[in-house]
């Protein structure tokens, strides 16, 4: 992956993820975070696993990010962008809201 591509992905990720690692970590411990999303095959949702990866990315220095991190960051940006385009009429405390938070985005902060 080229440096410019990494820089673009980094900026997109930072614009999509508006929760801190601490707030996301706290959110991922709630029952609400565990009750939404598609099961990844082991009882934990894909979004919940994504949130755990996002926490680890947020806790790294930029120079420590791996190719795998950048690929996940790209996936996160795409998910958040698609999900925001499907905003329901009453988003607060909806599955839509909870799912977005699992991916590191709190729409109420936007």
PDB file of C-alpha atoms in Angstrom:
ATOM      1  CA  UNK A   1       0.000   0.000   0.000  1.00  0.00           C
ATOM      2  CA  UNK A   2       1.400   3.371  -1.001  1.00  0.00           C
ATOM      3  CA  UNK A   3       1.972   6.179   1.505  1.00  0.00           C
ATOM      4  CA  UNK A   4      -0.608   8.467  -0.125  1.00  0.00           C
ATOM      5  CA  UNK A   5      -3.245   5.724  -0.032  1.00  0.00           C
ATOM      6  CA  UNK A   6      -2.484   5.139   3.652  1.00  0.00           C
ATOM      7  CA  UNK A   7      -2.789   8.881   4.315  1.00  0.00           C
ATOM      8  CA  UNK A   8      -6.176   9.036   2.548  1.00  0.00           C
ATOM      9  CA  UNK A   9      -7.468   6.010   4.459  1.00  0.00           C
ATOM     10  CA  UNK A  10      -6.210   7.473   7.742  1.00  0.00           C
ATOM     11  CA  UNK A  11      -8.073  10.761   7.133  1.00  0.00           C
ATOM     12  CA  UNK A  12     -11.284   8.960   6.135  1.00  0.00           C
ATOM     13  CA  UNK A  13     -11.080   6.735   9.216  1.00  0.00           C
ATOM     14  CA  UNK A  14     -10.530   9.715  11.508  1.00  0.00           C
ATOM     15  CA  UNK A  15     -13.581  11.462  10.017  1.00  0.00           C
ATOM     16  CA  UNK A  16     -15.753   8.327  10.374  1.00  0.00           C
ATOM     17  CA  UNK A  17     -14.702   7.282  13.889  1.00  0.00           C
ATOM     18  CA  UNK A  18     -15.712   9.982  16.333  1.00  0.00           C
ATOM     19  CA  UNK A  19     -15.555   7.938  19.549  1.00  0.00           C
ATOM     20  CA  UNK A  20     -12.415   7.731  21.682  1.00  0.00           C
ATOM     21  CA  UNK A  21     -10.872   4.359  22.395  1.00  0.00           C
ATOM     22  CA  UNK A  22     -12.059   4.664  26.026  1.00  0.00           C
ATOM     23  CA  UNK A  23     -15.666   5.512  25.110  1.00  0.00           C
ATOM     24  CA  UNK A  24     -15.784   2.771  22.469  1.00  0.00           C
ATOM     25  CA  UNK A  25     -14.299   0.236  24.887  1.00  0.00           C
ATOM     26  CA  UNK A  26     -16.923   1.198  27.489  1.00  0.00           C
ATOM     27  CA  UNK A  27     -19.711   0.955  24.884  1.00  0.00           C
ATOM     28  CA  UNK A  28     -18.576  -2.516  23.767  1.00  0.00           C
ATOM     29  CA  UNK A  29     -19.128  -3.802  27.326  1.00  0.00           C
ATOM     30  CA  UNK A  30     -22.842  -2.891  27.257  1.00  0.00           C
ATOM     31  CA  UNK A  31     -25.640  -5.342  26.522  1.00  0.00           C
ATOM     32  CA  UNK A  32     -26.924  -3.001  23.798  1.00  0.00           C
ATOM     33  CA  UNK A  33     -23.675  -3.337  21.869  1.00  0.00           C
ATOM     34  CA  UNK A  34     -23.910  -7.126  21.974  1.00  0.00           C
ATOM     35  CA  UNK A  35     -27.498  -7.416  20.787  1.00  0.00           C
ATOM     36  CA  UNK A  36     -27.082  -5.949  17.280  1.00  0.00           C
ATOM     37  CA  UNK A  37     -25.390  -7.082  14.103  1.00  0.00           C
ATOM     38  CA  UNK A  38     -24.747 -10.270  12.204  1.00  0.00           C
ATOM     39  CA  UNK A  39     -23.229 -13.171  14.089  1.00  0.00           C
ATOM     40  CA  UNK A  40     -19.687 -13.807  12.921  1.00  0.00           C
ATOM     41  CA  UNK A  41     -20.131 -17.535  13.579  1.00  0.00           C
ATOM     42  CA  UNK A  42     -18.921 -17.642  17.162  1.00  0.00           C
ATOM     43  CA  UNK A  43     -21.722 -15.773  18.924  1.00  0.00           C
ATOM     44  CA  UNK A  44     -20.106 -12.337  18.600  1.00  0.00           C
ATOM     45  CA  UNK A  45     -21.339  -9.956  15.921  1.00  0.00           C
ATOM     46  CA  UNK A  46     -19.124  -8.756  13.093  1.00  0.00           C
ATOM     47  CA  UNK A  47     -19.652  -5.151  14.239  1.00  0.00           C
ATOM     48  CA  UNK A  48     -18.673  -5.954  17.820  1.00  0.00           C
ATOM     49  CA  UNK A  49     -15.436  -7.573  16.623  1.00  0.00           C
ATOM     50  CA  UNK A  50     -14.852  -4.559  14.402  1.00  0.00           C
ATOM     51  CA  UNK A  51     -15.211  -2.298  17.431  1.00  0.00           C
ATOM     52  CA  UNK A  52     -12.533  -4.247  19.273  1.00  0.00           C
ATOM     53  CA  UNK A  53     -10.172  -3.846  16.297  1.00  0.00           C
ATOM     54  CA  UNK A  54     -10.992  -0.127  16.140  1.00  0.00           C
ATOM     55  CA  UNK A  55     -10.071   0.238  19.834  1.00  0.00           C
ATOM     56  CA  UNK A  56      -6.681  -1.340  19.129  1.00  0.00           C
ATOM     57  CA  UNK A  57      -6.163   0.953  16.109  1.00  0.00           C
ATOM     58  CA  UNK A  58      -7.036   4.050  18.146  1.00  0.00           C
ATOM     59  CA  UNK A  59      -4.538   3.049  20.818  1.00  0.00           C
ATOM     60  CA  UNK A  60      -1.655   2.797  18.333  1.00  0.00           C
ATOM     61  CA  UNK A  61       0.629   5.511  17.104  1.00  0.00           C
ATOM     62  CA  UNK A  62       0.211   6.187  13.394  1.00  0.00           C
ATOM     63  CA  UNK A  63       3.657   4.717  12.670  1.00  0.00           C
ATOM     64  CA  UNK A  64       2.603   1.435  14.327  1.00  0.00           C
ATOM     65  CA  UNK A  65      -0.383   0.820  12.041  1.00  0.00           C
ATOM     66  CA  UNK A  66      -0.151  -2.334   9.928  1.00  0.00           C
ATOM     67  CA  UNK A  67      -1.447  -3.086   6.449  1.00  0.00           C
ATOM     68  CA  UNK A  68      -4.231  -5.101   8.136  1.00  0.00           C
ATOM     69  CA  UNK A  69      -5.131  -2.043  10.243  1.00  0.00           C
ATOM     70  CA  UNK A  70      -5.353   0.136   7.130  1.00  0.00           C
ATOM     71  CA  UNK A  71      -7.601  -2.417   5.416  1.00  0.00           C
ATOM     72  CA  UNK A  72      -9.882  -2.444   8.448  1.00  0.00           C
ATOM     73  CA  UNK A  73      -9.866   1.348   8.619  1.00  0.00           C
ATOM     74  CA  UNK A  74     -10.989   1.422   4.989  1.00  0.00           C
ATOM     75  CA  UNK A  75     -13.782  -1.055   5.788  1.00  0.00           C
ATOM     76  CA  UNK A  76     -14.890   1.051   8.782  1.00  0.00           C
ATOM     77  CA  UNK A  77     -15.131   4.215   6.686  1.00  0.00           C
ATOM     78  CA  UNK A  78     -17.211   2.407   4.060  1.00  0.00           C
ATOM     79  CA  UNK A  79     -19.540   0.904   6.661  1.00  0.00           C
ATOM     80  CA  UNK A  80     -20.126   4.200   8.459  1.00  0.00           C
ATOM     81  CA  UNK A  81     -20.778   6.043   5.171  1.00  0.00           C
ATOM     82  CA  UNK A  82     -23.302   3.411   3.991  1.00  0.00           C
ATOM     83  CA  UNK A  83     -24.979   3.198   7.390  1.00  0.00           C
ATOM     84  CA  UNK A  84     -25.342   6.982   7.731  1.00  0.00           C
ATOM     85  CA  UNK A  85     -27.172   7.026   4.382  1.00  0.00           C
ATOM     86  CA  UNK A  86     -29.820   4.719   5.911  1.00  0.00           C
ATOM     87  CA  UNK A  87     -30.644   6.892   8.937  1.00  0.00           C
ATOM     88  CA  UNK A  88     -34.074   5.944  10.311  1.00  0.00           C
ATOM     89  CA  UNK A  89     -36.764   8.415  11.327  1.00  0.00           C
ATOM     90  CA  UNK A  90     -36.136   7.793  15.053  1.00  0.00           C
ATOM     91  CA  UNK A  91     -32.442   6.931  15.346  1.00  0.00           C
ATOM     92  CA  UNK A  92     -31.835   7.360  19.097  1.00  0.00           C
ATOM     93  CA  UNK A  93     -31.428   4.011  20.886  1.00  0.00           C
ATOM     94  CA  UNK A  94     -32.284   2.081  17.716  1.00  0.00           C
ATOM     95  CA  UNK A  95     -30.425  -0.936  16.336  1.00  0.00           C
ATOM     96  CA  UNK A  96     -29.086   1.478  13.707  1.00  0.00           C
ATOM     97  CA  UNK A  97     -27.639   3.690  16.473  1.00  0.00           C
ATOM     98  CA  UNK A  98     -26.163   0.728  18.371  1.00  0.00           C
ATOM     99  CA  UNK A  99     -24.642  -0.792  15.253  1.00  0.00           C
ATOM    100  CA  UNK A 100     -22.961   2.497  14.285  1.00  0.00           C
ATOM    101  CA  UNK A 101     -21.484   2.801  17.770  1.00  0.00           C
ATOM    102  CA  UNK A 102     -20.032  -0.702  17.445  1.00  0.00           C
ATOM    103  CA  UNK A 103     -18.160   0.662  14.429  1.00  0.00           C
ATOM    104  CA  UNK A 104     -16.887   3.685  16.407  1.00  0.00           C
ATOM    105  CA  UNK A 105     -19.358   6.317  15.222  1.00  0.00           C
ATOM    106  CA  UNK A 106     -21.778   8.110  17.538  1.00  0.00           C
ATOM    107  CA  UNK A 107     -24.175   9.885  15.157  1.00  0.00           C
ATOM    108  CA  UNK A 108     -25.331  12.257  17.929  1.00  0.00           C
ATOM    109  CA  UNK A 109     -21.820  13.780  17.968  1.00  0.00           C
ATOM    110  CA  UNK A 110     -21.767  14.425  14.222  1.00  0.00           C
TER     111      UNK A 110
END
